[in-house]
């Protein structure tokens, strides 16, 4: 099973940008669909976006469309989340996750998770 480690979180002003990285261990990374989730205090974990194993297909929740971009580099076993035009409501712990299920928005379908990285957007 793949193991995941996120990095790149931090404090940023509204309107700013951050790029999160998720490094995966194992030789099977390129077989996994990858997803990004986030969880704000007192709220349920929320799907942000996902990417197919090849990287050709990406999909996002409506609130981040046009602002966030997911990409991956299978040679580096890494998936990225580029976040632009950040808003205070984007403040959350961000998690990457792996699944063999195609194009799923449900956290229950993901069976490997990173430890999370905090993103704080100040107004």
Short mmCIF file of C-alpha atoms in Angstrom, two decimals:
data_model
loop_
_atom_site.label_atom_id
_atom_site.label_comp_id
_atom_site.label_asym_id
_atom_site.label_seq_id
_atom_site.Cartn_x
_atom_site.Cartn_y
_atom_site.Cartn_z
CA UNK A 1 0.00 0.00 0.00
CA UNK A 2 1.23 3.47 -0.83
CA UNK A 3 2.28 5.83 1.97
CA UNK A 4 1.75 9.57 1.60
CA UNK A 5 3.41 12.67 3.06
CA UNK A 6 2.09 16.18 2.39
CA UNK A 7 4.09 19.39 2.52
CA UNK A 8 3.83 23.01 1.48
CA UNK A 9 1.16 24.33 3.80
CA UNK A 10 1.47 27.65 5.58
CA UNK A 11 0.00 31.07 6.21
CA UNK A 12 -0.93 33.23 3.24
CA UNK A 13 -2.96 36.39 2.71
CA UNK A 14 -6.23 36.31 0.84
CA UNK A 15 -5.60 36.43 -2.88
CA UNK A 16 -2.28 34.67 -2.54
CA UNK A 17 -1.09 31.27 -3.71
CA UNK A 18 0.34 28.08 -2.28
CA UNK A 19 1.43 24.81 -3.81
CA UNK A 20 1.00 21.66 -1.80
CA UNK A 21 2.97 18.52 -2.54
CA UNK A 22 2.22 14.93 -1.67
CA UNK A 23 5.10 12.47 -1.91
CA UNK A 24 4.25 8.80 -2.18
CA UNK A 25 6.30 5.75 -1.39
CA UNK A 26 6.12 2.52 -3.32
CA UNK A 27 6.38 1.43 -6.92
CA UNK A 28 2.65 1.41 -7.60
CA UNK A 29 1.95 5.13 -7.30
CA UNK A 30 1.22 5.47 -11.01
CA UNK A 31 -1.68 3.02 -10.68
CA UNK A 32 -3.57 5.11 -8.13
CA UNK A 33 -6.18 7.76 -8.58
CA UNK A 34 -5.19 10.56 -6.22
CA UNK A 35 -7.37 12.99 -4.37
CA UNK A 36 -7.04 16.08 -2.22
CA UNK A 37 -9.38 16.66 0.70
CA UNK A 38 -9.60 19.34 3.34
CA UNK A 39 -11.08 19.64 6.80
CA UNK A 40 -11.81 22.88 8.58
CA UNK A 41 -12.36 23.01 12.36
CA UNK A 42 -15.79 21.71 13.27
CA UNK A 43 -16.54 20.60 9.73
CA UNK A 44 -16.53 17.31 7.89
CA UNK A 45 -13.73 16.32 5.58
CA UNK A 46 -14.44 17.76 2.13
CA UNK A 47 -13.35 16.58 -1.30
CA UNK A 48 -11.28 19.22 -3.13
CA UNK A 49 -10.20 17.52 -6.33
CA UNK A 50 -8.85 14.38 -7.92
CA UNK A 51 -6.60 13.20 -10.71
CA UNK A 52 -6.43 10.03 -12.77
CA UNK A 53 -3.38 7.75 -12.73
CA UNK A 54 -2.08 9.16 -16.00
CA UNK A 55 -2.79 12.75 -14.98
CA UNK A 56 -4.95 13.34 -18.06
CA UNK A 57 -8.21 13.66 -16.16
CA UNK A 58 -8.81 16.04 -13.26
CA UNK A 59 -12.00 16.99 -11.44
CA UNK A 60 -12.82 19.46 -8.70
CA UNK A 61 -15.46 20.52 -6.27
CA UNK A 62 -17.30 23.61 -7.47
CA UNK A 63 -15.90 25.95 -4.82
CA UNK A 64 -12.32 25.59 -6.11
CA UNK A 65 -12.87 25.30 -9.86
CA UNK A 66 -10.80 27.87 -11.72
CA UNK A 67 -8.61 28.53 -8.67
CA UNK A 68 -7.04 25.16 -7.81
CA UNK A 69 -5.14 22.82 -10.13
CA UNK A 70 -4.08 19.26 -9.45
CA UNK A 71 -1.15 17.71 -11.27
CA UNK A 72 1.14 14.75 -10.79
CA UNK A 73 4.62 13.60 -11.70
CA UNK A 74 4.66 9.82 -11.70
CA UNK A 75 8.44 9.75 -12.19
CA UNK A 76 8.75 11.57 -8.86
CA UNK A 77 5.86 9.77 -7.15
CA UNK A 78 4.36 13.15 -6.33
CA UNK A 79 0.99 14.84 -6.71
CA UNK A 80 0.54 18.58 -6.42
CA UNK A 81 -2.23 20.99 -5.53
CA UNK A 82 -1.67 24.50 -6.87
CA UNK A 83 -3.96 26.91 -5.05
CA UNK A 84 -4.46 30.42 -6.41
CA UNK A 85 -6.73 33.29 -5.40
CA UNK A 86 -6.98 31.85 -1.93
CA UNK A 87 -9.85 32.87 0.32
CA UNK A 88 -10.21 32.74 4.10
CA UNK A 89 -12.77 29.96 3.66
CA UNK A 90 -10.03 27.80 2.13
CA UNK A 91 -8.43 27.60 5.59
CA UNK A 92 -8.22 23.92 6.57
CA UNK A 93 -5.96 20.95 7.00
CA UNK A 94 -5.34 19.54 3.53
CA UNK A 95 -4.90 15.83 2.96
CA UNK A 96 -3.89 13.80 -0.04
CA UNK A 97 -5.28 10.33 -0.48
CA UNK A 98 -5.04 7.38 -2.85
CA UNK A 99 -7.67 5.10 -4.29
CA UNK A 100 -8.13 2.47 -6.96
CA UNK A 101 -11.68 3.71 -7.53
CA UNK A 102 -12.13 5.83 -10.61
CA UNK A 103 -13.31 9.42 -10.29
CA UNK A 104 -14.69 9.26 -6.76
CA UNK A 105 -15.53 12.16 -4.48
CA UNK A 106 -16.13 9.99 -1.41
CA UNK A 107 -13.52 9.80 1.32
CA UNK A 108 -14.70 6.27 2.08
CA UNK A 109 -13.28 5.07 -1.24
CA UNK A 110 -9.77 6.25 -0.39
CA UNK A 111 -7.65 3.74 1.51
CA UNK A 112 -4.35 5.59 2.00
CA UNK A 113 -4.03 9.02 3.59
CA UNK A 114 -1.30 11.45 4.43
CA UNK A 115 -1.00 13.18 7.80
CA UNK A 116 -2.24 16.52 6.49
CA UNK A 117 -0.77 19.98 6.12
CA UNK A 118 -2.30 23.17 7.52
CA UNK A 119 -3.28 25.98 5.19
CA UNK A 120 -4.34 29.26 6.78
CA UNK A 121 -5.61 32.16 4.70
CA UNK A 122 -5.81 35.51 6.44
CA UNK A 123 -8.23 38.23 5.40
#
